Coordinates of C-alpha atoms (C1' of nucleotides) in Angstrom, one line a residue:
Chain F
M16 CA -8.9 2.0 -24.0
E17 CA -10.3 2.7 -20.6
T18 CA -8.5 1.0 -17.7
L19 CA -9.9 1.0 -14.3
Q20 CA -7.9 2.9 -11.6
S21 CA -8.0 3.2 -7.9
L22 CA -9.9 6.2 -6.7
T23 CA -8.2 9.5 -5.8
G24 CA -6.7 9.4 -2.3
T25 CA -6.6 5.7 -2.0
E26 CA -3.5 3.6 -2.5
D27 CA -2.2 0.0 -2.9
I28 CA 0.4 -1.3 -0.6
L29 CA 2.5 -3.9 -2.2
P30 CA 5.2 -6.3 -1.2
K31 CA 8.7 -5.2 -2.0
P32 CA 10.0 -6.6 -5.4
Q33 CA 12.7 -9.1 -4.9
W34 CA 15.6 -7.1 -6.1
V35 CA 16.6 -3.6 -7.1
G36 CA 15.7 -2.6 -10.6
Q37 CA 12.2 -4.1 -10.2
D38 CA 11.1 -0.8 -8.7
V39 CA 7.5 0.1 -8.2
K40 CA 6.2 3.4 -7.1
V41 CA 3.8 2.4 -4.4
A42 CA 3.9 2.0 -0.7
D43 CA 5.6 -1.1 0.8
I44 CA 3.9 -3.6 3.1
S45 CA 6.9 -4.4 5.3
T46 CA 6.9 -1.0 6.9
W47 CA 3.3 -1.4 7.8
Q48 CA 3.9 -4.8 9.3
R49 CA 6.7 -3.5 11.4
V50 CA 4.5 -0.7 12.8
E51 CA 1.6 -3.1 13.5
A52 CA 3.8 -5.6 15.2
A53 CA 5.4 -2.9 17.4
A54 CA 2.0 -1.5 18.3
R55 CA 0.6 -4.9 19.3
E56 CA 3.5 -5.6 21.5
I57 CA 3.4 -2.3 23.3
F58 CA -0.4 -2.4 23.8
H59 CA -0.2 -5.9 25.1
R60 CA 2.4 -5.0 27.7
A61 CA 0.2 -2.2 29.1
A62 CA -2.9 -4.5 29.2
Y63 CA -4.8 -2.9 26.3
R64 CA -7.1 -5.1 24.4
E65 CA -8.0 -4.9 20.7
I66 CA -11.5 -3.9 19.6
R67 CA -12.8 -4.0 16.0
T68 CA -15.8 -1.9 15.1
P69 CA -17.5 -1.5 11.7
I70 CA -16.1 0.7 9.0
F71 CA -19.5 2.3 8.5
E72 CA -22.0 3.5 11.0
Q73 CA -25.2 5.5 11.1
T74 CA -24.4 9.1 10.1
A75 CA -25.9 10.4 13.3
L76 CA -23.2 8.8 15.4
F77 CA -20.5 11.0 13.9
E78 CA -22.7 14.1 13.7
R79 CA -23.5 13.8 17.4
G80 CA -20.1 12.5 18.5
I81 CA -17.7 14.7 16.6
G82 CA -19.8 17.8 16.4
E83 CA -22.0 19.2 13.7
A84 CA -20.0 22.4 13.4
T85 CA -16.6 20.7 12.8
D86 CA -15.0 20.5 9.4
V87 CA -14.9 16.7 9.6
V88 CA -18.6 16.5 9.8
G89 CA -19.4 19.6 7.8
K90 CA -17.5 18.8 4.7
E91 CA -15.3 15.8 4.9
M92 CA -17.6 12.8 5.5
Y93 CA -18.2 10.0 3.0
T94 CA -22.0 9.9 3.6
F95 CA -24.4 8.0 1.4
K96 CA -27.8 6.3 1.4
D97 CA -28.0 2.5 1.3
R98 CA -30.7 0.5 -0.4
S99 CA -33.2 1.0 2.4
D100 CA -32.6 4.7 2.4
R101 CA -30.7 4.9 5.7
S102 CA -27.9 7.5 5.9
L103 CA -24.6 5.8 6.4
T104 CA -21.1 7.2 6.8
L105 CA -17.7 5.7 6.4
R106 CA -16.0 6.3 9.7
P107 CA -13.8 9.5 9.6
E108 CA -12.1 8.6 12.9
G109 CA -12.1 5.7 15.4
T110 CA -13.3 7.1 18.7
A111 CA -17.0 7.5 17.9
G112 CA -17.3 3.9 16.9
V113 CA -15.5 2.6 20.0
V114 CA -17.6 4.7 22.3
R115 CA -20.8 3.5 20.5
A116 CA -19.7 -0.1 21.1
F117 CA -18.8 0.7 24.7
I118 CA -22.4 1.8 25.2
Q119 CA -24.2 -0.7 23.0
Q120 CA -22.3 -3.7 24.4
S121 CA -22.5 -2.4 28.0
L122 CA -18.8 -2.6 28.5
Y123 CA -19.3 -0.2 31.4
A124 CA -21.1 -3.0 33.2
Q125 CA -17.9 -4.9 33.5
G126 CA -16.8 -2.3 36.0
G127 CA -13.4 -0.8 36.3
V128 CA -11.5 0.7 33.5
Q129 CA -11.7 -0.4 29.8
R130 CA -8.4 -0.1 28.0
L131 CA -8.9 -0.6 24.3
W132 CA -6.9 -0.2 21.1
Y133 CA -7.8 -0.4 17.5
T134 CA -6.4 -0.1 14.0
G135 CA -8.0 0.2 10.6
P136 CA -9.0 2.4 7.7
M137 CA -10.7 5.8 8.1
F138 CA -12.2 8.0 5.4
R139 CA -12.3 11.7 4.8
Y140 CA -13.2 13.5 1.6
E141 CA -10.3 15.9 1.3
R142 CA -7.7 16.9 -1.3
P143 CA -4.8 14.5 -0.9
Q144 CA -1.4 15.8 -0.2
K145 CA 1.8 14.6 1.5
G146 CA 0.7 12.5 4.5
R147 CA -3.0 12.8 3.7
Q148 CA -5.2 10.3 1.9
R149 CA -8.9 9.9 1.6
Q150 CA -8.7 6.4 2.8
F151 CA -6.1 6.5 5.6
H152 CA -5.2 4.3 8.5
Q153 CA -5.0 5.0 12.2
V154 CA -4.0 3.0 15.2
G155 CA -5.5 4.4 18.4
V156 CA -6.1 3.7 22.1
E157 CA -9.0 4.7 24.3
V158 CA -9.2 4.4 28.1
L159 CA -12.8 4.6 29.3
G160 CA -13.8 5.0 32.9
S161 CA -11.0 6.8 34.6
R162 CA -10.8 10.5 35.6
D163 CA -7.3 10.0 37.1
P164 CA -4.5 12.1 35.5
R165 CA -2.5 8.9 35.5
A166 CA -4.7 7.6 32.7
D167 CA -3.8 10.6 30.6
V168 CA -0.1 10.0 31.3
E169 CA -0.3 6.3 30.7
V170 CA -1.9 6.9 27.3
L171 CA 0.6 9.6 26.4
A172 CA 3.5 7.3 27.5
L173 CA 2.2 4.6 25.2
A174 CA 2.3 6.9 22.2
T175 CA 5.9 8.1 23.0
D176 CA 6.9 4.4 23.6
L177 CA 5.6 3.3 20.3
L178 CA 7.2 6.2 18.3
Q179 CA 10.5 5.7 20.2
T180 CA 10.5 1.9 19.6
L181 CA 10.2 2.6 15.9
G182 CA 13.2 4.8 16.1
L183 CA 11.5 8.1 15.0
R184 CA 13.4 11.3 15.4
N185 CA 12.6 15.0 15.2
L186 CA 9.4 14.8 17.0
T187 CA 7.9 17.5 19.2
F188 CA 5.2 16.7 21.8
Y189 CA 2.9 19.6 22.3
L190 CA 0.6 19.7 25.4
N191 CA -2.3 21.8 26.4
S192 CA -5.4 21.8 28.5
V193 CA -8.7 23.0 27.0
G194 CA -10.3 22.7 30.4
N195 CA -13.9 21.7 31.0
P196 CA -16.8 23.3 29.0
E197 CA -17.3 26.0 31.6
D198 CA -13.7 27.0 31.5
R199 CA -13.8 27.0 27.8
A200 CA -16.9 29.2 27.6
R201 CA -15.2 31.8 29.9
Y202 CA -12.1 31.7 27.8
R203 CA -13.9 32.0 24.6
E204 CA -15.6 35.2 25.8
A205 CA -12.3 36.7 26.8
L206 CA -10.7 35.7 23.5
V207 CA -13.4 37.2 21.4
A208 CA -13.2 40.4 23.5
Y209 CA -9.5 40.6 22.7
L210 CA -9.7 39.8 19.0
T211 CA -12.7 41.9 18.0
P212 CA -10.8 45.2 17.9
Y213 CA -8.3 43.5 15.5
K214 CA -11.0 42.0 13.3
D215 CA -10.1 44.0 10.2
Q216 CA -6.5 42.9 10.4
L217 CA -7.2 39.2 10.6
D218 CA -7.0 37.0 7.5
P219 CA -10.5 36.3 5.9
D220 CA -10.7 32.7 7.3
S221 CA -10.1 33.9 10.8
Q222 CA -12.6 36.8 10.5
D223 CA -15.1 34.1 9.7
R224 CA -14.0 32.0 12.6
L225 CA -14.4 34.8 15.1
S226 CA -18.0 34.1 15.6
R227 CA -18.1 30.4 14.8
N228 CA -14.9 28.9 16.3
P229 CA -12.6 31.6 17.7
L230 CA -10.2 29.1 19.4
R231 CA -9.1 28.0 16.0
I232 CA -7.8 31.4 15.2
L233 CA -5.0 30.7 17.6
D234 CA -3.3 28.3 15.3
S235 CA -3.8 30.1 12.1
K236 CA -0.9 29.9 9.7
D237 CA -1.4 33.5 8.5
E238 CA 1.5 35.6 9.7
K239 CA -0.4 38.7 10.7
T240 CA -3.0 36.7 12.5
Q241 CA -0.3 34.9 14.3
A242 CA 1.2 38.2 15.4
I243 CA -2.1 39.2 16.9
A244 CA -2.7 35.8 18.5
E245 CA 0.8 36.1 20.1
D246 CA -0.6 38.5 22.8
A247 CA -4.0 36.9 23.1
P248 CA -5.1 35.7 26.6
S249 CA -4.0 32.1 27.3
I250 CA -6.5 29.4 28.1
L251 CA -4.3 28.3 30.9
D252 CA -5.2 31.4 32.8
Y253 CA -8.9 30.5 32.6
L254 CA -8.8 27.0 34.0
G255 CA -10.9 26.4 37.1
D256 CA -9.3 24.8 40.1
D257 CA -10.2 21.2 39.2
S258 CA -8.9 21.6 35.6
R259 CA -5.8 23.3 36.9
R260 CA -5.1 20.5 39.4
H261 CA -5.6 17.9 36.8
F262 CA -3.3 19.5 34.3
D263 CA -0.6 20.2 36.9
S264 CA -0.7 16.5 37.8
V265 CA -0.4 15.4 34.2
Q266 CA 2.6 17.6 33.7
Q267 CA 4.3 16.6 36.9
Q268 CA 4.0 12.9 36.1
L269 CA 5.1 13.3 32.5
T270 CA 8.2 15.0 33.9
D271 CA 8.7 12.2 36.5
L272 CA 8.6 9.7 33.6
G273 CA 11.2 11.6 31.7
I274 CA 8.8 12.4 28.8
A275 CA 9.7 15.7 27.3
F276 CA 6.9 18.0 26.2
E277 CA 6.3 21.5 25.2
L278 CA 3.4 23.5 26.6
N279 CA 1.4 25.1 23.8
P280 CA -1.6 27.1 25.1
R281 CA -2.6 27.7 21.5
L282 CA -3.0 24.1 20.6
V283 CA -6.6 23.5 19.7
R284 CA -8.1 20.2 18.5
G285 CA -10.6 20.0 15.7
L286 CA -13.1 17.7 17.2
D287 CA -15.7 19.1 19.7
Y288 CA -15.4 16.3 22.2
Y289 CA -12.1 17.1 23.8
T290 CA -11.8 18.3 27.4
H291 CA -8.8 19.0 29.7
T292 CA -5.7 17.4 28.3
A293 CA -5.1 17.9 24.5
F294 CA -2.0 17.0 22.7
E295 CA -0.3 16.5 19.4
I296 CA 3.0 14.9 18.4
Q297 CA 4.4 16.6 15.3
S298 CA 7.3 15.7 13.1
S299 CA 9.5 18.3 11.3
D300 CA 10.0 15.8 8.4
L301 CA 6.5 15.7 7.1
G302 CA 5.7 18.9 5.3
A303 CA 2.4 20.7 6.0
Q304 CA 0.6 17.7 7.6
A305 CA 3.0 17.5 10.5
T306 CA 0.8 15.9 13.1
V307 CA 1.7 12.2 13.6
C308 CA -0.4 11.6 16.7
G309 CA -3.3 13.6 18.2
G310 CA -5.6 13.0 21.1
G311 CA -6.7 14.0 24.5
R312 CA -9.3 13.6 27.1
Y313 CA -13.0 13.5 26.3
D314 CA -15.0 13.3 29.5
G315 CA -18.4 14.3 27.9
L316 CA -18.5 12.1 24.9
V317 CA -19.9 8.9 26.3
K318 CA -22.8 10.7 28.0
E319 CA -23.4 12.8 24.9
L320 CA -23.8 9.6 22.9
G321 CA -26.4 8.2 25.4
G322 CA -24.2 6.2 27.7
P323 CA -23.5 6.6 31.4
D324 CA -21.4 9.6 32.4
T325 CA -17.9 8.1 31.7
P326 CA -14.6 10.0 31.5
A327 CA -12.2 8.9 28.8
V328 CA -8.9 9.7 27.2
G329 CA -7.2 8.5 24.0
W330 CA -5.3 9.2 20.9
A331 CA -4.8 8.2 17.3
I332 CA -1.7 7.9 15.2
G333 CA -1.8 8.4 11.4
L334 CA -0.2 5.3 9.9
E335 CA 0.5 6.9 6.4
R336 CA 2.4 9.7 8.2
L337 CA 4.2 7.2 10.4
T338 CA 5.3 4.9 7.5
L339 CA 6.4 7.9 5.5
L340 CA 8.8 8.8 8.3
L341 CA 9.9 5.2 8.7
E342 CA 10.6 4.5 5.0
T343 CA 13.2 7.2 5.0
L344 CA 14.7 5.8 8.2
H345 CA 15.0 2.2 7.2
P346 CA 14.4 1.3 3.6
A347 CA 12.2 -1.8 3.1
T348 CA 13.7 -5.1 2.3
A349 CA 12.2 -8.0 0.4
P350 CA 11.3 -11.0 2.5
K351 CA 13.6 -13.9 1.8
V352 CA 12.7 -17.6 1.6
D353 CA 14.9 -20.3 3.1
L354 CA 14.9 -22.9 0.4
Y355 CA 14.1 -22.9 -3.4
V356 CA 13.0 -26.1 -5.0
V357 CA 14.1 -26.7 -8.6
S358 CA 12.8 -29.7 -10.5
R359 CA 12.5 -31.1 -14.0
G360 CA 10.7 -34.1 -15.3
E361 CA 7.2 -35.2 -14.5
K362 CA 8.0 -37.5 -11.6
A363 CA 10.6 -35.0 -10.2
E364 CA 8.1 -32.2 -10.4
S365 CA 5.5 -33.9 -8.2
N366 CA 8.2 -35.2 -6.0
G367 CA 9.4 -31.6 -5.6
L368 CA 5.9 -30.4 -4.6
L369 CA 5.6 -33.1 -2.0
L370 CA 9.1 -32.3 -0.6
A371 CA 8.3 -28.6 -0.4
Q372 CA 5.1 -29.3 1.5
K373 CA 6.9 -31.5 4.0
L374 CA 9.6 -28.9 4.6
R375 CA 7.0 -26.2 5.0
G376 CA 5.3 -28.4 7.5
A377 CA 8.6 -28.5 9.4
G378 CA 8.7 -24.7 9.5
F379 CA 10.8 -23.7 6.6
A380 CA 10.0 -21.0 4.1
V381 CA 10.1 -22.8 0.8
E382 CA 9.5 -21.5 -2.8
L383 CA 8.7 -24.0 -5.5
D384 CA 9.6 -23.2 -9.1
L385 CA 6.5 -23.9 -11.1
S386 CA 8.1 -23.7 -14.5
A387 CA 9.3 -26.6 -16.5
A388 CA 12.1 -24.5 -17.8
A389 CA 15.7 -25.6 -18.2
F390 CA 17.7 -26.0 -14.9
G391 CA 19.7 -22.9 -15.9
K392 CA 16.6 -20.8 -15.8
Q393 CA 15.4 -22.2 -12.6
F394 CA 18.7 -21.6 -11.0
K395 CA 18.6 -18.0 -12.0
R396 CA 15.3 -17.6 -10.3
A397 CA 16.6 -19.5 -7.2
D398 CA 19.4 -17.0 -7.0
R399 CA 17.0 -14.0 -7.2
S400 CA 14.6 -15.5 -4.6
G401 CA 17.3 -14.8 -2.0
A402 CA 17.1 -18.4 -0.8
A403 CA 20.2 -19.7 1.1
A404 CA 20.0 -23.1 -0.6
C405 CA 18.1 -24.9 -3.3
L406 CA 16.9 -28.4 -3.6
I407 CA 17.3 -30.0 -7.0
L408 CA 15.2 -32.9 -8.2
G409 CA 15.7 -34.5 -11.6
D410 CA 14.7 -37.9 -13.0
A411 CA 17.6 -39.7 -11.2
E412 CA 16.8 -38.2 -7.8
A413 CA 13.1 -38.9 -8.1
E414 CA 13.9 -42.4 -9.0
N415 CA 16.3 -43.0 -6.1
G416 CA 14.5 -41.0 -3.5
T417 CA 17.4 -38.6 -3.2
V418 CA 17.8 -34.8 -3.6
Q419 CA 20.7 -32.5 -4.4
L420 CA 21.1 -29.8 -1.7
K421 CA 23.0 -26.8 -3.1
W422 CA 24.2 -23.8 -1.1
L423 CA 23.8 -20.8 -3.3
Q424 CA 26.5 -18.7 -1.9
S425 CA 29.4 -21.2 -1.7
G426 CA 28.2 -23.3 -4.6
E427 CA 28.7 -26.4 -2.5
Q428 CA 26.4 -29.2 -3.4
S429 CA 25.8 -32.7 -2.0
E430 CA 23.4 -35.5 -2.7
L431 CA 21.4 -37.0 0.2
A432 CA 18.4 -39.2 0.7
Q433 CA 15.1 -37.3 1.0
A434 CA 14.3 -39.3 4.1
D435 CA 17.5 -38.3 5.8
L436 CA 16.9 -34.6 4.9
L437 CA 13.5 -34.8 6.6
A438 CA 14.8 -36.8 9.5
D439 CA 17.3 -34.1 10.4
V440 CA 15.4 -30.8 10.1
E441 CA 17.3 -29.4 13.1
G442 CA 20.6 -30.0 11.3
L443 CA 19.2 -28.2 8.2
R444 CA 17.9 -25.3 10.3
E445 CA 21.4 -25.0 11.8
R446 CA 23.1 -24.9 8.4
L447 CA 20.6 -22.3 7.1
R448 CA 21.4 -20.1 10.1
A449 CA 25.1 -20.5 9.5
A450 CA 24.7 -19.7 5.8
R451 CA 23.0 -16.5 6.6
G452 CA 25.7 -15.6 9.0
E453 CA 23.5 -15.7 12.1
Chain A
rG243 C1' -14.1 23.5 -1.8
rC244 C1' -9.7 26.8 -3.6
rG245 C1' -4.5 27.6 -5.9
rA246 C1' -0.1 26.0 -8.6
rG247 C1' 2.8 22.1 -11.0
rC248 C1' 3.2 17.3 -13.5
rG249 C1' 1.5 12.6 -16.6
rU250 C1' 6.3 9.3 -22.6
rA251 C1' 6.9 1.0 -21.2
rG252 C1' 6.8 -2.2 -14.5
rC253 C1' 10.9 1.7 -12.8
rC254 C1' 14.3 6.0 -14.3
rA255 C1' 13.9 9.0 -18.4
rA256 C1' 15.6 11.8 -23.9
rG257 C1' 12.4 14.5 -26.9
rU258 C1' 10.2 21.8 -26.8
rG259 C1' 5.2 21.5 -34.1
rG260 C1' 8.4 18.2 -39.3
rU261 C1' 7.5 12.8 -40.5
rU262 C1' 11.3 5.8 -38.1
rA263 C1' 9.3 7.9 -30.3
rA264 C1' 16.8 7.8 -27.8
rG265 C1' 19.1 5.3 -23.7
rG266 C1' 19.4 2.7 -18.9
rC267 C1' 17.2 -0.7 -15.2
rA268 C1' 13.7 -4.7 -15.0
rG269 C1' 11.3 -8.7 -18.2
rU270 C1' 11.3 -12.7 -22.2
rG271 C1' 14.0 -15.9 -25.6
rG272 C1' 18.8 -17.7 -27.1
rA273 C1' 24.5 -18.6 -26.7
rU274 C1' 24.0 -22.7 -22.3
rU275 C1' 18.0 -28.7 -23.6
rG276 C1' 21.2 -31.5 -15.2
rU277 C1' 23.6 -26.2 -12.5
rG278 C1' 22.8 -19.7 -10.9
rG279 C1' 25.2 -14.8 -9.8
rU280 C1' 29.4 -12.4 -15.1
rU281 C1' 29.3 -11.8 -20.4
rC282 C1' 27.2 -11.6 -25.4
rC283 C1' 23.0 -11.6 -29.0
rA284 C1' 17.8 -10.8 -30.1
rC285 C1' 13.0 -9.3 -28.6
rC286 C1' 10.3 -5.8 -25.6
rA287 C1' 5.5 1.8 -26.7
rU288 C1' 1.3 1.1 -34.5
rU289 C1' 2.1 5.2 -29.6
rC290 C1' 3.2 9.5 -25.5
rG291 C1' -3.0 9.0 -19.0
rA292 C1' -8.0 9.3 -21.8
rG293 C1' -11.3 12.1 -25.2
rG294 C1' -12.0 16.1 -28.4
rG295 C1' -9.9 20.4 -31.2
rU296 C1' -6.2 23.7 -34.0
rU297 C1' -2.7 22.4 -38.1
rC298 C1' -0.6 20.1 -44.5
rG299 C1' 1.7 17.8 -40.0
rA300 C1' 0.8 17.2 -32.6
rG301 C1' 4.4 13.5 -27.5
rU302 C1' 5.1 18.8 -28.3
rC303 C1' -0.2 24.1 -29.0
rC304 C1' -5.7 24.6 -27.0
rC305 C1' -10.1 22.5 -24.4
rU306 C1' -12.3 18.7 -21.4
rU307 C1' -11.6 14.7 -18.2
rC308 C1' -9.0 11.3 -15.1
rG309 C1' -4.8 10.5 -12.2
rU310 C1' -0.8 12.5 -9.4
rU311 C1' 2.4 16.1 -6.6
rC312 C1' 2.8 20.3 -3.4
rG313 C1' 0.2 24.1 -0.8
rC314 C1' -4.6 26.5 1.4
rC315 C1' -8.6 24.9 4.5
rC316 C1' -8.6 21.0 8.0
rC317 C1' -6.6 16.9 10.4
rA318 C1' -4.0 11.4 11.9

RNA sequence: GCGAGCGUAGCCAAGUGGUUAAGGCAGUGGAUUGUGGUUCCACCAUUCGAGGGUUCGAGUCCCUUCGUUCGCCCCA
């Protein structure tokens, strides 16, 4: 028998089962909802507005935006031909699409600064491991149209606010400046000059990178390579005056805001579009894929993609990594319902449905037992639903227009007219709060 | 793309070539056909991810494949 399975590197996110023992192995939705709610709130407070862009775009957008030489474009994209033979790609990151929309929809024509945030699935064809999926999710922000170092700092503060609000610990915030393209070219030359004599002692990957992408050698995990990189020239010594001033200002203001960071001149980001500020927030609790949040400034990208010369800065947080950290911090709980409706007998059953609808209309969370099982069975389920109280309808109640209201914790039960119950929803709300100990 | 490990029920698992695949949790039915959380009883894998091979005999050994875990590369 061949059963259909989800593809490698994709996962289902399920609601938490109602009680322990009903364990499932997959991710839990409540953690995701908590992250999304916190992000919305924090973005709203800083005047960022949500943008949604398509999940697939023309392949050329990513090739030009992210850089043909990067690993993401070179070997990780989900690229395919559609029925009219166009080359499409499932987005591997969020920035390129946002910038494309910014240009295509002429958002620059609105003047001033665009503060945007987004969330959604991204796709990269890689081997899955801890904190890495082929379909993964990011939440990110982009500020377009400001060169001011305060924009860098605002965006950084947003990231730390969000992570802090969620209660994350053991995070380190690494900061660097990769300067402007001219600074970087001068530095690259100096770095190659320093490394070339050691070429034979570098690990094979790094030897390869010496000509292609020497900056990446700096954060190699190979011990010998690291020892050599230890004494390599620092990019911070190659920043021009403007870059220097910008970076100094960012650092000063981060300090003023009380945001702790660690300068890491060897931090290099994998996408070509970064300029000036580059940063990563890493967790020591994640294994090899430690980066929770990554981003920086990308002053050249908008122009590169055919828009007006527009400076920009942003970041993205990996939600799988974030929820991984949160799940160990606060275990998920099953959502509980307020009331559980138990009924038996044809008339009582439709009466129960009607009553449930009315109570839902009044704002209560109500679960209706759909079985025609014995009351005993239905009570068992009422208990497990986590409801504070259940409403019981049998032939007698349906006949008289009454209902039994039973509090599951105390066992206290009383009969009242359905009309009275509905007339005093505030009273019921109050008793529910009390029953939950609120 | 490369390396290593692992797949026995919804979950946790015992089993290590000899015939009937332990046990626990969860689930279903009953004791209890208008009152739950406890308890007791019964049921719950013709089959060990899938396919092929070796063998008198395979959950156990081999191959392929799919899934999964951790790492490399790279990144969120």
